[in-house]
Coordinates of N, CA, C and O in Angstrom, one line a residue:
M245 N 39.1 -8.2 27.0 CA 40.4 -7.5 27.0 C 40.5 -6.7 28.3 O 39.6 -5.9 28.7
N246 N 41.6 -6.8 29.0 CA 41.7 -6.1 30.3 C 42.1 -4.6 30.1 O 42.5 -4.2 28.9
A247 N 42.1 -3.8 31.1 CA 42.3 -2.4 31.0 C 43.8 -2.1 30.5 O 43.9 -1.1 29.7
A248 N 44.7 -2.8 31.0 CA 46.1 -2.6 30.6 C 46.3 -2.9 29.1 O 47.0 -2.1 28.4
A249 N 45.6 -3.9 28.5 CA 45.7 -4.2 27.1 C 45.0 -3.1 26.3 O 45.5 -2.7 25.2
V250 N 43.9 -2.6 26.8 CA 43.2 -1.5 26.1 C 44.0 -0.3 26.1 O 44.2 0.4 25.0
M251 N 44.7 0.1 27.2 CA 45.6 1.2 27.3 C 46.8 1.1 26.3 O 47.1 2.0 25.6
A252 N 47.4 -0.1 26.3 CA 48.5 -0.4 25.4 C 48.1 -0.3 23.9 O 48.8 0.3 23.1
D253 N 46.9 -0.7 23.6 CA 46.4 -0.6 22.2 C 46.1 0.9 21.8 O 46.4 1.3 20.7
D254 N 45.6 1.6 22.8 CA 45.4 3.0 22.6 C 46.7 3.8 22.4 O 46.8 4.6 21.4
I255 N 47.7 3.5 23.2 CA 49.0 4.1 23.0 C 49.6 3.8 21.7 O 50.1 4.6 21.0
A256 N 49.5 2.5 21.3 CA 50.1 2.0 20.0 C 49.4 2.7 18.8 O 50.0 3.1 17.9
R257 N 48.0 2.9 18.9 CA 47.3 3.5 17.9 C 47.7 5.0 17.7 O 47.9 5.5 16.6
R258 N 47.8 5.7 18.9 CA 48.2 7.1 18.9 C 49.6 7.3 18.4 O 49.9 8.2 17.6
A259 N 50.5 6.4 18.7 CA 51.9 6.4 18.3 C 51.9 6.2 16.7 O 52.7 6.9 16.1
D260 N 51.1 5.3 16.2 CA 51.1 5.1 14.8 C 50.6 6.4 14.1 O 51.1 6.8 13.0
E261 N 49.6 7.0 14.6 CA 49.1 8.2 14.1 C 50.1 9.3 14.1 O 50.3 10.1 13.1
M262 N 50.9 9.4 15.2 CA 51.9 10.5 15.3 C 53.1 10.2 14.4 O 53.7 11.1 13.8
L263 N 53.4 8.9 14.2 CA 54.5 8.6 13.3 C 54.1 8.9 11.9 O 54.9 9.5 11.1
S264 N 52.9 8.7 11.5 CA 52.4 9.1 10.2 C 52.5 10.6 10.0 O 52.9 11.1 8.9
L265 N 52.0 11.3 11.0 CA 52.1 12.8 11.0 C 53.5 13.3 10.9 O 53.8 14.1 10.0
W266 N 54.4 12.7 11.7 CA 55.8 13.2 11.7 C 56.4 12.8 10.3 O 57.2 13.6 9.8
S267 N 56.1 11.7 9.8 CA 56.7 11.3 8.5 C 56.3 12.3 7.4 O 57.1 12.7 6.5
S268 N 55.0 12.8 7.5 CA 54.6 13.8 6.5 C 55.2 15.1 6.8 O 55.7 15.8 5.9
L269 N 55.3 15.5 8.0 CA 55.8 16.9 8.4 C 57.3 16.9 8.2 O 57.9 18.0 7.8
S270 N 58.0 15.9 8.5 CA 59.5 16.0 8.6 C 60.1 16.3 7.2 O 61.3 16.7 7.2
M271 N 59.4 16.0 6.1 CA 60.0 16.3 4.8 C 59.8 17.7 4.4 O 60.3 18.2 3.4
R272 N 59.0 18.5 5.1 CA 58.7 19.9 4.7 C 59.9 20.8 5.0 O 60.6 20.5 5.9
H273 N 60.0 21.8 4.3 CA 61.0 22.8 4.5 C 60.3 24.1 5.1 O 59.2 24.4 4.8
I274 N 61.1 24.8 5.9 CA 60.7 26.1 6.4 C 61.8 27.1 6.2 O 63.0 26.8 6.2
A275 N 61.4 28.3 5.9 CA 62.4 29.4 5.6 C 62.7 30.1 6.9 O 61.8 30.4 7.7
L276 N 63.9 30.4 7.2 CA 64.3 31.1 8.4 C 64.9 32.5 8.0 O 65.6 33.1 8.7
G277 N 64.5 33.0 6.9 CA 65.0 34.3 6.5 C 64.6 34.4 5.0 O 64.1 33.5 4.4
S278 N 64.8 35.6 4.5 CA 64.5 35.8 3.1 C 65.8 36.4 2.4 O 66.7 36.9 3.1
A279 N 65.7 36.4 1.1 CA 66.9 37.0 0.4 C 66.9 38.5 0.6 O 65.8 39.1 0.7
C280 N 68.1 39.0 0.6 CA 68.2 40.5 0.8 C 68.6 41.1 -0.6 O 68.9 40.3 -1.5
A281 N 68.8 42.4 -0.6 CA 69.1 43.1 -1.8 C 70.5 42.7 -2.3 O 70.8 42.8 -3.5
C282 N 71.4 42.2 -1.4 CA 72.7 41.8 -1.8 C 72.7 40.5 -2.6 O 73.8 40.1 -3.1
G283 N 71.6 39.9 -2.7 CA 71.5 38.6 -3.4 C 71.7 37.4 -2.6 O 71.7 36.3 -3.1
T284 N 72.0 37.5 -1.3 CA 72.2 36.4 -0.4 C 70.8 35.7 -0.2 O 69.9 36.4 0.3
G285 N 70.8 34.5 -0.4 CA 69.5 33.8 -0.2 C 69.2 33.5 1.3 O 70.1 33.6 2.2
G286 N 68.0 33.2 1.6 CA 67.6 32.9 3.0 C 68.0 31.4 3.3 O 68.5 30.7 2.5
V287 N 67.8 31.1 4.6 CA 68.1 29.8 5.1 C 66.9 28.9 5.1 O 65.8 29.4 5.6
S288 N 67.0 27.7 4.7 CA 65.8 26.8 4.7 C 66.2 25.5 5.5 O 67.3 25.0 5.3
L289 N 65.4 25.1 6.3 CA 65.6 23.8 7.1 C 64.4 22.9 6.8 O 63.3 23.3 6.6
R290 N 64.7 21.6 6.9 CA 63.6 20.6 6.9 C 63.2 20.5 8.3 O 63.9 20.6 9.3
L291 N 61.9 20.2 8.5 CA 61.4 20.0 9.9 C 62.0 18.8 10.6 O 62.1 18.9 11.8
D292 N 62.6 17.8 9.9 CA 63.2 16.8 10.6 C 64.5 17.2 11.2 O 65.1 16.6 12.1
D293 N 65.0 18.4 10.9 CA 66.1 19.0 11.6 C 65.8 19.3 13.0 O 66.7 19.5 13.9
F294 N 64.5 19.4 13.4 CA 64.1 19.7 14.7 C 63.9 18.4 15.6 O 63.5 18.5 16.7
E295 N 64.1 17.2 15.0 CA 63.8 16.0 15.7 C 64.6 15.9 17.0 O 64.1 15.5 18.0
L296 N 65.9 16.2 16.9 CA 66.7 16.2 18.2 C 66.2 17.2 19.2 O 66.2 16.9 20.4
D297 N 65.7 18.3 18.8 CA 65.2 19.3 19.7 C 63.9 18.8 20.4 O 63.7 19.0 21.6
I298 N 63.1 18.1 19.6 CA 61.8 17.6 20.2 C 62.1 16.5 21.2 O 61.6 16.5 22.3
V299 N 63.0 15.6 20.8 CA 63.4 14.6 21.8 C 64.1 15.1 23.0 O 63.9 14.7 24.1
G300 N 64.9 16.2 22.8 CA 65.6 16.8 23.9 C 64.6 17.4 24.9 O 64.7 17.3 26.1
Y301 N 63.6 18.1 24.3 CA 62.5 18.6 25.1 C 61.8 17.5 25.9 O 61.5 17.6 27.1
L302 N 61.5 16.4 25.2 CA 60.8 15.3 25.9 C 61.7 14.7 27.0 O 61.2 14.4 28.1
E303 N 63.0 14.5 26.7 CA 63.9 14.0 27.7 C 64.0 14.9 29.0 O 63.9 14.5 30.1
D304 N 64.1 16.2 28.7 CA 64.2 17.2 29.8 C 62.9 17.1 30.7 O 63.0 17.1 31.9
A305 N 61.8 17.2 30.0 CA 60.5 17.1 30.7 C 60.4 15.8 31.4 O 59.9 15.8 32.6
G306 N 60.8 14.7 30.8 CA 60.7 13.4 31.5 C 61.6 13.3 32.7 O 61.2 12.8 33.7
L307 N 62.8 13.8 32.6 CA 63.7 13.8 33.8 C 63.2 14.6 34.9 O 63.5 14.4 36.1
R308 N 62.4 15.7 34.6 CA 61.8 16.5 35.7 C 60.4 16.1 36.1 O 59.8 16.8 36.9
S309 N 59.9 15.1 35.5 CA 58.5 14.7 35.7 C 58.1 14.2 37.1 O 57.0 14.4 37.5
G310 N 59.1 13.6 37.7 CA 58.8 13.1 39.0 C 58.2 11.7 39.0 O 57.9 11.1 40.0
V311 N 57.9 11.2 37.8 CA 57.4 9.9 37.6 C 58.5 8.9 37.5 O 59.3 8.9 36.5
E312 N 58.7 8.0 38.5 CA 59.8 7.2 38.6 C 60.2 6.4 37.3 O 61.3 6.4 36.8
E313 N 59.2 5.8 36.7 CA 59.4 5.0 35.5 C 59.8 5.9 34.3 O 60.7 5.5 33.5
V314 N 59.3 7.1 34.2 CA 59.6 8.0 33.2 C 61.0 8.5 33.3 O 61.8 8.5 32.4
V315 N 61.4 8.9 34.6 CA 62.7 9.4 34.8 C 63.7 8.3 34.5 O 64.7 8.5 33.9
G316 N 63.5 7.1 35.0 CA 64.3 5.9 34.7 C 64.5 5.6 33.2 O 65.6 5.4 32.7
F317 N 63.4 5.7 32.5 CA 63.4 5.5 31.0 C 64.3 6.5 30.4 O 65.2 6.1 29.5
F318 N 64.2 7.8 30.7 CA 65.0 8.8 30.0 C 66.4 8.8 30.5 O 67.3 9.1 29.7
N319 N 66.7 8.4 31.7 CA 68.1 8.2 32.1 C 68.7 7.1 31.3 O 69.8 7.3 30.8
A320 N 68.0 6.0 31.1 CA 68.6 4.9 30.3 C 68.7 5.3 28.9 O 69.7 5.0 28.2
L321 N 67.8 6.1 28.4 CA 67.9 6.6 27.0 C 69.2 7.5 26.8 O 69.9 7.3 25.8
Q322 N 69.4 8.3 27.8 CA 70.6 9.2 27.7 C 71.9 8.4 27.8 O 72.8 8.6 27.1
Q323 N 71.9 7.4 28.6 CA 73.1 6.5 28.8 C 73.3 5.7 27.5 O 74.5 5.4 27.2
A324 N 72.3 5.4 26.8 CA 72.5 4.6 25.6 C 73.2 5.4 24.5 O 73.7 4.8 23.5
G325 N 73.1 6.7 24.6 CA 73.8 7.6 23.6 C 72.9 8.0 22.5 O 71.8 7.5 22.4
P326 N 73.4 8.8 21.6 CA 72.6 9.3 20.5 C 72.1 8.2 19.5 O 72.8 7.2 19.3
Q327 N 70.9 8.4 19.0 CA 70.4 7.5 18.0 C 70.0 8.3 16.8 O 69.8 9.4 16.8
A328 N 70.1 7.6 15.7 CA 69.5 8.1 14.4 C 68.0 8.1 14.5 O 67.4 7.2 15.0
Q329 N 67.4 9.2 14.2 CA 66.0 9.4 14.2 C 65.3 9.0 15.6 O 64.5 8.1 15.6
P330 N 65.7 9.7 16.6 CA 65.2 9.3 18.0 C 63.7 9.4 18.1 O 63.1 8.6 18.9
L331 N 63.1 10.4 17.5 CA 61.6 10.5 17.7 C 60.9 9.4 17.0 O 60.0 8.8 17.6
R332 N 61.4 9.0 15.8 CA 60.8 7.9 15.1 C 61.0 6.6 16.0 O 60.1 5.8 16.1
S333 N 62.1 6.5 16.6 CA 62.4 5.3 17.4 C 61.5 5.2 18.6 O 60.9 4.2 18.9
L334 N 61.2 6.4 19.3 CA 60.3 6.4 20.4 C 58.9 6.0 20.0 O 58.2 5.2 20.6
L335 N 58.5 6.6 18.8 CA 57.1 6.3 18.3 C 57.0 4.8 17.9 O 56.0 4.2 18.2
E336 N 58.0 4.3 17.3 CA 58.0 2.9 16.9 C 58.0 2.0 18.1 O 57.2 1.0 18.2
D337 N 58.7 2.3 19.2 CA 58.7 1.6 20.4 C 57.3 1.6 21.0 O 56.8 0.6 21.6
A338 N 56.7 2.8 21.0 CA 55.3 2.9 21.5 C 54.3 2.0 20.7 O 53.5 1.3 21.3
M339 N 54.5 2.1 19.4 CA 53.6 1.3 18.5 C 53.7 -0.2 18.8 O 52.8 -1.0 18.7
E340 N 55.0 -0.7 19.0 CA 55.2 -2.1 19.2 C 55.1 -2.5 20.7 O 55.5 -3.6 21.1
E341 N 54.6 -1.6 21.5 CA 54.4 -1.8 22.9 C 55.6 -2.2 23.6 O 55.7 -3.0 24.5
R342 N 56.8 -1.5 23.3 CA 58.0 -1.8 23.9 C 58.4 -0.8 25.0 O 59.4 -0.9 25.6
L343 N 57.5 0.2 25.2 CA 57.7 1.2 26.3 C 56.9 0.7 27.5 O 55.8 0.2 27.4
P344 N 57.4 1.0 28.7 CA 56.6 0.8 29.9 C 55.3 1.6 29.8 O 55.3 2.7 29.3
E345 N 54.3 1.0 30.3 CA 52.9 1.6 30.2 C 53.0 3.1 30.8 O 52.4 4.0 30.1
A346 N 53.6 3.3 31.9 CA 53.6 4.7 32.5 C 54.4 5.6 31.6 O 54.0 6.8 31.5
V347 N 55.4 5.2 30.9 CA 56.1 6.0 29.9 C 55.2 6.4 28.7 O 55.2 7.5 28.3
G348 N 54.6 5.4 28.2 CA 53.7 5.6 27.1 C 52.6 6.6 27.4 O 52.2 7.5 26.6
E349 N 52.0 6.4 28.6 CA 50.9 7.3 29.0 C 51.4 8.7 29.2 O 50.7 9.7 28.9
W350 N 52.6 8.9 29.7 CA 53.2 10.2 29.9 C 53.6 10.8 28.6 O 53.4 12.0 28.4
L351 N 54.2 10.0 27.8 CA 54.8 10.5 26.5 C 53.8 10.9 25.5 O 54.0 12.0 24.8
M352 N 52.8 10.1 25.2 CA 52.0 10.4 24.0 C 51.3 11.8 24.0 O 51.3 12.4 23.0
P353 N 50.7 12.2 25.2 CA 50.1 13.6 25.1 C 51.1 14.7 24.7 O 50.7 15.6 24.0
K354 N 52.3 14.5 25.2 CA 53.3 15.5 24.9 C 53.7 15.5 23.4 O 53.9 16.5 22.8
V355 N 53.9 14.3 22.9 CA 54.2 14.2 21.5 C 53.1 14.7 20.6 O 53.3 15.4 19.6
E356 N 51.9 14.3 21.0 CA 50.7 14.8 20.2 C 50.6 16.3 20.2 O 50.4 16.9 19.1
R357 N 50.8 16.9 21.3 CA 50.7 18.4 21.4 C 51.8 19.0 20.5 O 51.6 20.0 19.8
T358 N 53.0 18.5 20.6 CA 54.1 19.0 19.9 C 54.0 18.9 18.4 O 54.1 19.8 17.6
L359 N 53.6 17.7 18.0 CA 53.5 17.5 16.5 C 52.3 18.1 15.9 O 52.3 18.6 14.8
R360 N 51.2 18.2 16.7 CA 50.0 18.9 16.2 C 50.3 20.4 16.1 O 49.8 21.1 15.1
S361 N 51.1 21.0 17.0 CA 51.6 22.3 16.9 C 52.4 22.6 15.6 O 52.2 23.5 14.9
F362 N 53.3 21.7 15.3 CA 54.1 21.7 14.1 C 53.2 21.7 12.9 O 53.4 22.4 11.9
A363 N 52.2 20.8 12.9 CA 51.3 20.6 11.8 C 50.5 21.9 11.6 O 50.2 22.3 10.4
E364 N 50.1 22.6 12.7 CA 49.3 23.8 12.5 C 50.2 24.9 11.8 O 49.7 25.7 11.0
L365 N 51.4 24.9 12.2 CA 52.3 25.9 11.6 C 52.8 25.6 10.2 O 53.0 26.5 9.4
H366 N 53.1 24.3 10.0 CA 53.7 23.9 8.8 C 53.0 22.7 8.1 O 53.6 21.9 7.4
G367 N 51.7 22.7 8.3 CA 50.9 21.5 7.8 C 50.6 21.5 6.3 O 51.3 22.1 5.5
P368 N 49.6 20.7 6.0 CA 49.3 20.4 4.6 C 49.1 21.6 3.7 O 49.4 21.5 2.5
G369 N 48.7 22.7 4.2 CA 48.5 23.9 3.4 C 49.8 24.5 2.9 O 49.8 25.3 2.0
E370 N 50.9 24.2 3.6 CA 52.2 24.7 3.3 C 52.9 23.8 2.3 O 52.7 22.6 2.3
R371 N 53.7 24.4 1.4 CA 54.4 23.5 0.5 C 55.9 23.7 0.8 O 56.4 24.9 0.8
G372 N 56.6 22.6 0.9 CA 58.0 22.7 1.2 C 58.9 22.2 0.2 O 58.5 21.7 -0.8

């Protein structure tokens, strides 16, 4: 197996792991406030409500990355318009090796850092 194939397999494996983590996390709820004495309840969001924010962060960082393939990829993604479940789509594209190698190499460490941070804050010990 050549180096490119090994790298593609590694990116696909990591994307699969991150998709599993996101699937688990995205169903959790977080409270953004608590009830007060007047009886008004707090606000609760599901973590999947942050999916657009995560992809927005990735797009912004990608467009500023200076890596030609990454910039081109995110420009094309923006031109394609909004997608349902864009983070899932990115991870599925990485799993199926549909991303350019440079994009996968750039993207996966950022996705891993972001989702692992979410998991630390809202992970298995939390109940949503």
